[in-house]
Tab-separated table of C-alpha atoms in Angstrom:
chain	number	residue	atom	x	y	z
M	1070	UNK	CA	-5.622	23.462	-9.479
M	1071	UNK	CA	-4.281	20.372	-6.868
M	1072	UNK	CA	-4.018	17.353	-8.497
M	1073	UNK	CA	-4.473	14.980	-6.090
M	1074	UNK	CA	-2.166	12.060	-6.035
M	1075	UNK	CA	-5.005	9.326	-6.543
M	1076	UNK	CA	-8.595	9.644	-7.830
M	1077	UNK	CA	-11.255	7.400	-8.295
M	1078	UNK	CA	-14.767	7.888	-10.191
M	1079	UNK	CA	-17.579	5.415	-9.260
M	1080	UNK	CA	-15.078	2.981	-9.416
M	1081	UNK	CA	-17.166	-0.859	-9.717
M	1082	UNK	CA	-15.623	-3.850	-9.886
M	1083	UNK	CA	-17.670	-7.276	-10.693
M	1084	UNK	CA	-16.530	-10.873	-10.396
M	1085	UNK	CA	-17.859	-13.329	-12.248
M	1086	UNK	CA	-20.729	-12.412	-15.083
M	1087	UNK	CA	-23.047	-9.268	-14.958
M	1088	UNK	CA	-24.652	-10.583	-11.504
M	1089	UNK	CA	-21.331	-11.370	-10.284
M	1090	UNK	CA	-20.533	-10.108	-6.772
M	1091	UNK	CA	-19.905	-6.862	-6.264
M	1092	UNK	CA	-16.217	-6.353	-4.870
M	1093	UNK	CA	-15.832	-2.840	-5.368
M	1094	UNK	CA	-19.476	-0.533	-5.673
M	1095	UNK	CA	-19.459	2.681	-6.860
M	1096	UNK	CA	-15.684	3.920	-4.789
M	1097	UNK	CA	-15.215	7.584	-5.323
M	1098	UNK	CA	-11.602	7.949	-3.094
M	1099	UNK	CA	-9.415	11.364	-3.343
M	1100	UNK	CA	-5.997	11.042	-1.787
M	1101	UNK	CA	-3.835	14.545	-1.935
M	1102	UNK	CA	-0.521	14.615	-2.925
M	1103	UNK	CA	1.808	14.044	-0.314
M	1104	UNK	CA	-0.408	12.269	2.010
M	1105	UNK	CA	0.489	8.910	4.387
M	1106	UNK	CA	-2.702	7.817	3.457
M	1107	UNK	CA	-4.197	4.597	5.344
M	1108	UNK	CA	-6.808	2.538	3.623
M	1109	UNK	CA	-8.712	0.440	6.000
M	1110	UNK	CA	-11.801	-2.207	6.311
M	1111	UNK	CA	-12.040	-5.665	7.245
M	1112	UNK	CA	-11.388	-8.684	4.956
M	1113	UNK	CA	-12.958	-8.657	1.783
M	1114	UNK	CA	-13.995	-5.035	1.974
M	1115	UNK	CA	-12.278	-4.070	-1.230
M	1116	UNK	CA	-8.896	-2.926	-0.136
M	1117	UNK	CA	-6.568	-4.926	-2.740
M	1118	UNK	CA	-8.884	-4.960	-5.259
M	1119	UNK	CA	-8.418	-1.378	-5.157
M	1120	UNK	CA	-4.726	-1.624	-5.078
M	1121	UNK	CA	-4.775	-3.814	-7.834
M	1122	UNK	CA	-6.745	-1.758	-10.306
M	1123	UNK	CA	-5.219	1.572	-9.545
M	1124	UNK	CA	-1.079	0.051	-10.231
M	1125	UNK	CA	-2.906	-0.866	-13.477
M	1126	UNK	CA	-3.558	-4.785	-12.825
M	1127	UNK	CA	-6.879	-5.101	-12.872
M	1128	UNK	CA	-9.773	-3.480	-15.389
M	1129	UNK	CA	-12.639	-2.111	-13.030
M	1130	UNK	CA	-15.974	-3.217	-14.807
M	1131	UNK	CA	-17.245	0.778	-14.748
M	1132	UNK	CA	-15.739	4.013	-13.425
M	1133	UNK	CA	-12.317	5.817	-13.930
M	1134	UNK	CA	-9.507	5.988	-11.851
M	1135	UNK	CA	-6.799	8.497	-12.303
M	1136	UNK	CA	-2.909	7.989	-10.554
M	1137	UNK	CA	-0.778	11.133	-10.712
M	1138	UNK	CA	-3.103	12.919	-12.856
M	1139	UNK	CA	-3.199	10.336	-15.545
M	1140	UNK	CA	-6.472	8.032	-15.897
M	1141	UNK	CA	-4.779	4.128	-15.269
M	1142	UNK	CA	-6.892	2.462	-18.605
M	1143	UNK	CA	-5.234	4.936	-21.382
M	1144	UNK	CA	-1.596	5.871	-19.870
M	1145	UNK	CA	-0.841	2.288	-17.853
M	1146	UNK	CA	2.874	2.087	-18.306
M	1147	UNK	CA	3.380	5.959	-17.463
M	1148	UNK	CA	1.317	5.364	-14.673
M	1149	UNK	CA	3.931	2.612	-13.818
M	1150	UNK	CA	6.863	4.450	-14.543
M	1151	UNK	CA	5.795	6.632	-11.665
M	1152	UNK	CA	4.261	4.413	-8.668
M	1153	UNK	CA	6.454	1.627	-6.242
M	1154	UNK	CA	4.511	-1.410	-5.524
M	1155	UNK	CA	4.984	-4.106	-2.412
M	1156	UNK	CA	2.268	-6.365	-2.719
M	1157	UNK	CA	0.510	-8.323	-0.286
M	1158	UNK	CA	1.724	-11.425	-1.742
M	1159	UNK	CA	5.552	-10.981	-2.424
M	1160	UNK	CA	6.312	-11.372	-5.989
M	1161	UNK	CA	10.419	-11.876	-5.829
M	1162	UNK	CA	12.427	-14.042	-7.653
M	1163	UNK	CA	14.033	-17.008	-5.446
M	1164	UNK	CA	17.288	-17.628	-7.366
M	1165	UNK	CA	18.688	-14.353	-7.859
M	1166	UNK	CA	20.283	-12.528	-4.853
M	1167	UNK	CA	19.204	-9.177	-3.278
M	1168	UNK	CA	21.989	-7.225	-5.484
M	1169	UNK	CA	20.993	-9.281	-8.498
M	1170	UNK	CA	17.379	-8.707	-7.945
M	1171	UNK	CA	17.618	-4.896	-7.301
M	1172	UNK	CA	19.875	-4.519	-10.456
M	1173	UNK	CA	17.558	-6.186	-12.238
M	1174	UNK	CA	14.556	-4.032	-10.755
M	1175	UNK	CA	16.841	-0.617	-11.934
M	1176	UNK	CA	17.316	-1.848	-15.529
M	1177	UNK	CA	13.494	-2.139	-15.852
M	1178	UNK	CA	12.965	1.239	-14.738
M	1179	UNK	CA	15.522	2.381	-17.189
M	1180	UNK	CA	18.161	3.438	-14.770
M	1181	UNK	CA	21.506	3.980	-16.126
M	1182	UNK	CA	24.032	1.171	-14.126
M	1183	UNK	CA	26.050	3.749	-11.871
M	1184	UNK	CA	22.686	5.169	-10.782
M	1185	UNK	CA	21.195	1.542	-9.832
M	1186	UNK	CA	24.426	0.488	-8.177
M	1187	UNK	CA	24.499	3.995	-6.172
M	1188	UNK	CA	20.922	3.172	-5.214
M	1189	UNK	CA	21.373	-0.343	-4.577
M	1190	UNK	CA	23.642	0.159	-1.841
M	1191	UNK	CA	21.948	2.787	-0.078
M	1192	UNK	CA	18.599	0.882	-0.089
M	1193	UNK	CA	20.383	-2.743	1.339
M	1194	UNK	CA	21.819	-0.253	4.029
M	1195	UNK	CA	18.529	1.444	4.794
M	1196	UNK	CA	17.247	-2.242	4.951
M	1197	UNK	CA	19.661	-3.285	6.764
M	1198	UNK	CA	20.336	-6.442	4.006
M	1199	UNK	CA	24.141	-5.112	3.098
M	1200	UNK	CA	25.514	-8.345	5.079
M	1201	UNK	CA	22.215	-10.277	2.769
M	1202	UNK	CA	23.284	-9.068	-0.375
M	1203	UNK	CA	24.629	-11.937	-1.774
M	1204	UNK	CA	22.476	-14.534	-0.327
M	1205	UNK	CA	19.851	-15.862	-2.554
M	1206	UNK	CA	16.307	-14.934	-1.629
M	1207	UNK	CA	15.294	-18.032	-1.530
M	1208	UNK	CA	16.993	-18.161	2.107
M	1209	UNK	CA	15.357	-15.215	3.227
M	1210	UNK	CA	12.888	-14.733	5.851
M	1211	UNK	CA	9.635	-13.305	5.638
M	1212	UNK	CA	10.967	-10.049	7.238
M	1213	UNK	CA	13.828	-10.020	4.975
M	1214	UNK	CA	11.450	-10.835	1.747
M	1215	UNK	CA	9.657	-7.259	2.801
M	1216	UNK	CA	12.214	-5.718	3.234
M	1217	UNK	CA	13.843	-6.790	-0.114
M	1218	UNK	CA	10.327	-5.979	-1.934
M	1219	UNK	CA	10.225	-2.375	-0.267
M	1220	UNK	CA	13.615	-1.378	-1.800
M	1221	UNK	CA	12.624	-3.045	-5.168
M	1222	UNK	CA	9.785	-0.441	-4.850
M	1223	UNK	CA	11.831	2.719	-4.092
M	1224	UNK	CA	14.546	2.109	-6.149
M	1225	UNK	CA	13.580	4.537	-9.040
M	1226	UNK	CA	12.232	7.102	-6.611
M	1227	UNK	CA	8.499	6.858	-7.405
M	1228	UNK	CA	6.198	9.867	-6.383
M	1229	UNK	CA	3.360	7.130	-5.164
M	1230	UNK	CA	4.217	4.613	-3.065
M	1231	UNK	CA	1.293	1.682	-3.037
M	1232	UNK	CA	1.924	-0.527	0.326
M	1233	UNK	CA	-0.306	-3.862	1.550
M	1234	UNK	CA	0.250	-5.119	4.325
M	1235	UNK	CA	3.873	-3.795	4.745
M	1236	UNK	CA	4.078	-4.954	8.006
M	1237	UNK	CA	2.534	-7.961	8.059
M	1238	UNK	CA	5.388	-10.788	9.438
M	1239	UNK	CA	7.926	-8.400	10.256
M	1240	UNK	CA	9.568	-8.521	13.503
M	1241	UNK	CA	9.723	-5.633	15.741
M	1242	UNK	CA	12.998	-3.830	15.149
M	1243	UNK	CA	12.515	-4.320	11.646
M	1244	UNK	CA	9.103	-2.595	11.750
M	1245	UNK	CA	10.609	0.649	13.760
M	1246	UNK	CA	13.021	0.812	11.019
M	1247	UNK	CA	10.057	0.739	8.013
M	1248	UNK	CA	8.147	2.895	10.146
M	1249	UNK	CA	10.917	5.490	10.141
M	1250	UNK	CA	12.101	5.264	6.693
M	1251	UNK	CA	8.430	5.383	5.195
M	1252	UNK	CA	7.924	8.375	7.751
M	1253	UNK	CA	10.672	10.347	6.124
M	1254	UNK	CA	9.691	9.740	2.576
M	1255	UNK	CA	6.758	11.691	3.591
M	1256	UNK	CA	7.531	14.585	5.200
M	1257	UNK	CA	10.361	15.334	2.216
M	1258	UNK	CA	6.679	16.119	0.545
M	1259	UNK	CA	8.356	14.433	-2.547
M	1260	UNK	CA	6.419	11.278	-1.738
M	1261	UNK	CA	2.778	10.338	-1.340
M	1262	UNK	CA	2.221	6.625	0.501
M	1263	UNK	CA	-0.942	4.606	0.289
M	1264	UNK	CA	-1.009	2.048	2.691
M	1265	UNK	CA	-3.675	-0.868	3.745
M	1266	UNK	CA	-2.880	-2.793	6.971
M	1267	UNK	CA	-4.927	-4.204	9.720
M	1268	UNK	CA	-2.553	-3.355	12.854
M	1269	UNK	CA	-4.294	0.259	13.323
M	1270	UNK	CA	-1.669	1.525	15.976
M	1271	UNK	CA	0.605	1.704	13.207
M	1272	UNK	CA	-1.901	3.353	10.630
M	1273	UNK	CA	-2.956	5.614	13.595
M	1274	UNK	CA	1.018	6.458	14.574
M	1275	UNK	CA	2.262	7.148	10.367
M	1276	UNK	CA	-1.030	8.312	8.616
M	1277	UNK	CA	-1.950	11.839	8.216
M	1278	UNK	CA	-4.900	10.320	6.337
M	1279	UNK	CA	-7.655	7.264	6.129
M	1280	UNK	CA	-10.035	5.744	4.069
M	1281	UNK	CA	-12.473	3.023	5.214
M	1282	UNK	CA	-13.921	1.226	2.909
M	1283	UNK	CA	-16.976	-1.039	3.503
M	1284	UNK	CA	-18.425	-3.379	0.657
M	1285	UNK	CA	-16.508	-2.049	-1.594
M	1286	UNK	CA	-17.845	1.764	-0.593
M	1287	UNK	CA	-15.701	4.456	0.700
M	1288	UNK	CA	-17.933	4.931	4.423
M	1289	UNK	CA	-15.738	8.259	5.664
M	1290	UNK	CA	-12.325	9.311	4.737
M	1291	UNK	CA	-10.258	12.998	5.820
M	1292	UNK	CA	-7.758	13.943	8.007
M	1293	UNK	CA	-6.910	11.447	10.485
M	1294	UNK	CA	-6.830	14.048	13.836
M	1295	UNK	CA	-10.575	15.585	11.915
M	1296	UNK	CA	-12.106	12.391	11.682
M	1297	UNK	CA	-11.388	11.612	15.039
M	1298	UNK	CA	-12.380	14.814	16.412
M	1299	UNK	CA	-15.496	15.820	14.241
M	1300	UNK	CA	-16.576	12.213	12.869
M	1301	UNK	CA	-20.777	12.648	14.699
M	1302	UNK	CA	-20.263	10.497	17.661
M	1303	UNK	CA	-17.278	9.362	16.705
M	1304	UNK	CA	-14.728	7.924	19.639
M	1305	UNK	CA	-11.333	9.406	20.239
M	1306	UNK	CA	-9.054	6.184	19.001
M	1307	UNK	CA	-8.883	5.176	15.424
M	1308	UNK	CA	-9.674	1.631	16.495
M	1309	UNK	CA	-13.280	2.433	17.989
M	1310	UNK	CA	-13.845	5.019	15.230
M	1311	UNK	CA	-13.149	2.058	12.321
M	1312	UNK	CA	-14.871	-1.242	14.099
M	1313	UNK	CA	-18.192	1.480	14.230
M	1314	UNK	CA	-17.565	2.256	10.791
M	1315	UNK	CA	-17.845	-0.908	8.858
M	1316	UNK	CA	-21.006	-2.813	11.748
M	1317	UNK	CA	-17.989	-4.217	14.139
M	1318	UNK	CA	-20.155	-3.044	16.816
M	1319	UNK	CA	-22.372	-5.985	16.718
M	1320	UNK	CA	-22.915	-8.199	19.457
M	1321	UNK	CA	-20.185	-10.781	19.726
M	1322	UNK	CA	-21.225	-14.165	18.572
M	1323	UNK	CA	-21.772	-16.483	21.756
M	1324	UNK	CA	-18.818	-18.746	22.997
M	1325	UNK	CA	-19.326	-22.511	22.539
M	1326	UNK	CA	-20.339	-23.817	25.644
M	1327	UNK	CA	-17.490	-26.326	25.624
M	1328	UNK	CA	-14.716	-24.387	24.715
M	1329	UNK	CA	-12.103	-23.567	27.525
M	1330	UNK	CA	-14.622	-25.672	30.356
């Protein structure tokens, strides 16, 4: 039997008190092993709510949701030991360096010293931060900070590789070079990568798979080149197929009158 790499069970997620709002209602999401999986919807549909509850994060308020086989409430830290994590909101520490930082990233993970210093400086060259590696982060850019936060993540080799909004901030050349790394830690099959971002020519050039979520409910997921070419009435780009998805089809709301006369 195929485990798949992620697996969610009426997975609901509450706010508040009992009639708190509803962030996540009911998600039942299946993402195979070795998938570039994309998980789309518009703000506030669900996606990092998600994100957070499957690295272990957040408690959903009912349902089960299983990472690598093992179900995220009883096995959290094994389910840590596995996964790399950039976050939407870059959690890095602004007085240590990008050496000190990824040493300190290895030791956490239990690597032995050799092994994190081996790593280290293959990851700053794959980033292209070896001529950073001494700075402090503090004095890095926003591109840089991603950058940094993406080799924290891969540093111990995870088999699930959790990314939002990987992209967002990151100039050009920068993103070809993502693009291509992330695109080889896939098709290695060693790696599965779950990714949420809102620039859907990227999803639509990595991902072999996609989710869209709408109010907090998965609304059609599968192959990417399937749900583009079976999806009932469904257009040919992934933009089209996603704005009918989750009611972007609506009629525009009108102009001001005064704007731009």
């Amino acid at each position: 039997m195929i485990v798949p790499a992620i697996r969610t069970e009426n997975l609901t997620r509450r706010f508040g008190r009992h009639l708190g709002p509803l962030a996540l209602d009911r998600l039942n999401l299946s993402v195979p092993e070795g998938a570039f999986y994309g998980f789309l919807g518009a703000n506030g549909a669900g996606k990092s709510t998600t994100i957070n509850i499957l690295v272990g994060l957040l408690e959903p308020s009912a349902g089960r949701a299983f990472v690598l086989g093992r179900d995220v409430a009883v096995e959290p830290l094994e389910v840590k030991r596995r996964i790399g994590v950039v976050p939407d909101g870059l959690a890095l520490f602004e007085r240590l360096t990008a050496e000190e930082h990824l040493r300190f990233v290895g030791r956490m993970y239990g690597l032995p010293a050799a092994e994190t210093e081996r790593k280290m400086r293959d990851l700053l060259d794959a980033m292209d931060l070896g001529s950073h590696a001494r700075k402090l982060v503090s004095g890095f850019s926003h591109g840089m900070r991603k950058k940094l936060a993406l080799a924290c993540a891969l540093i111990h080799n995870p088999r699930l590789l959790f990314l939002d909004e990987p992209f967002e901030g990151v100039d050009a050349v920068a993103a070809r070079g993502l693009r291509e790394l992330l695109g080889d830690l896939v098709r290695t099959g060693n790696t599965t990568v779950f990714l949420t971002s809102h620039v859907l020519e990227i999803v639509e050039r990595l991902c072999t798979h996609v989710g869209i979520i709408a109010k907090g409910r998965i609304v059609t997921s599968g192959r990417l080149d399937e749900l583009r070419r079976n999806h009932a009435g469904a257009p040919h780009s992934l933009e089209s197929l996603f704005v009918s998805m989750v009611g972007g089809d609506r009629a525009a709301a009108p102009r001001p009158a005064w704007l731009g006369a």
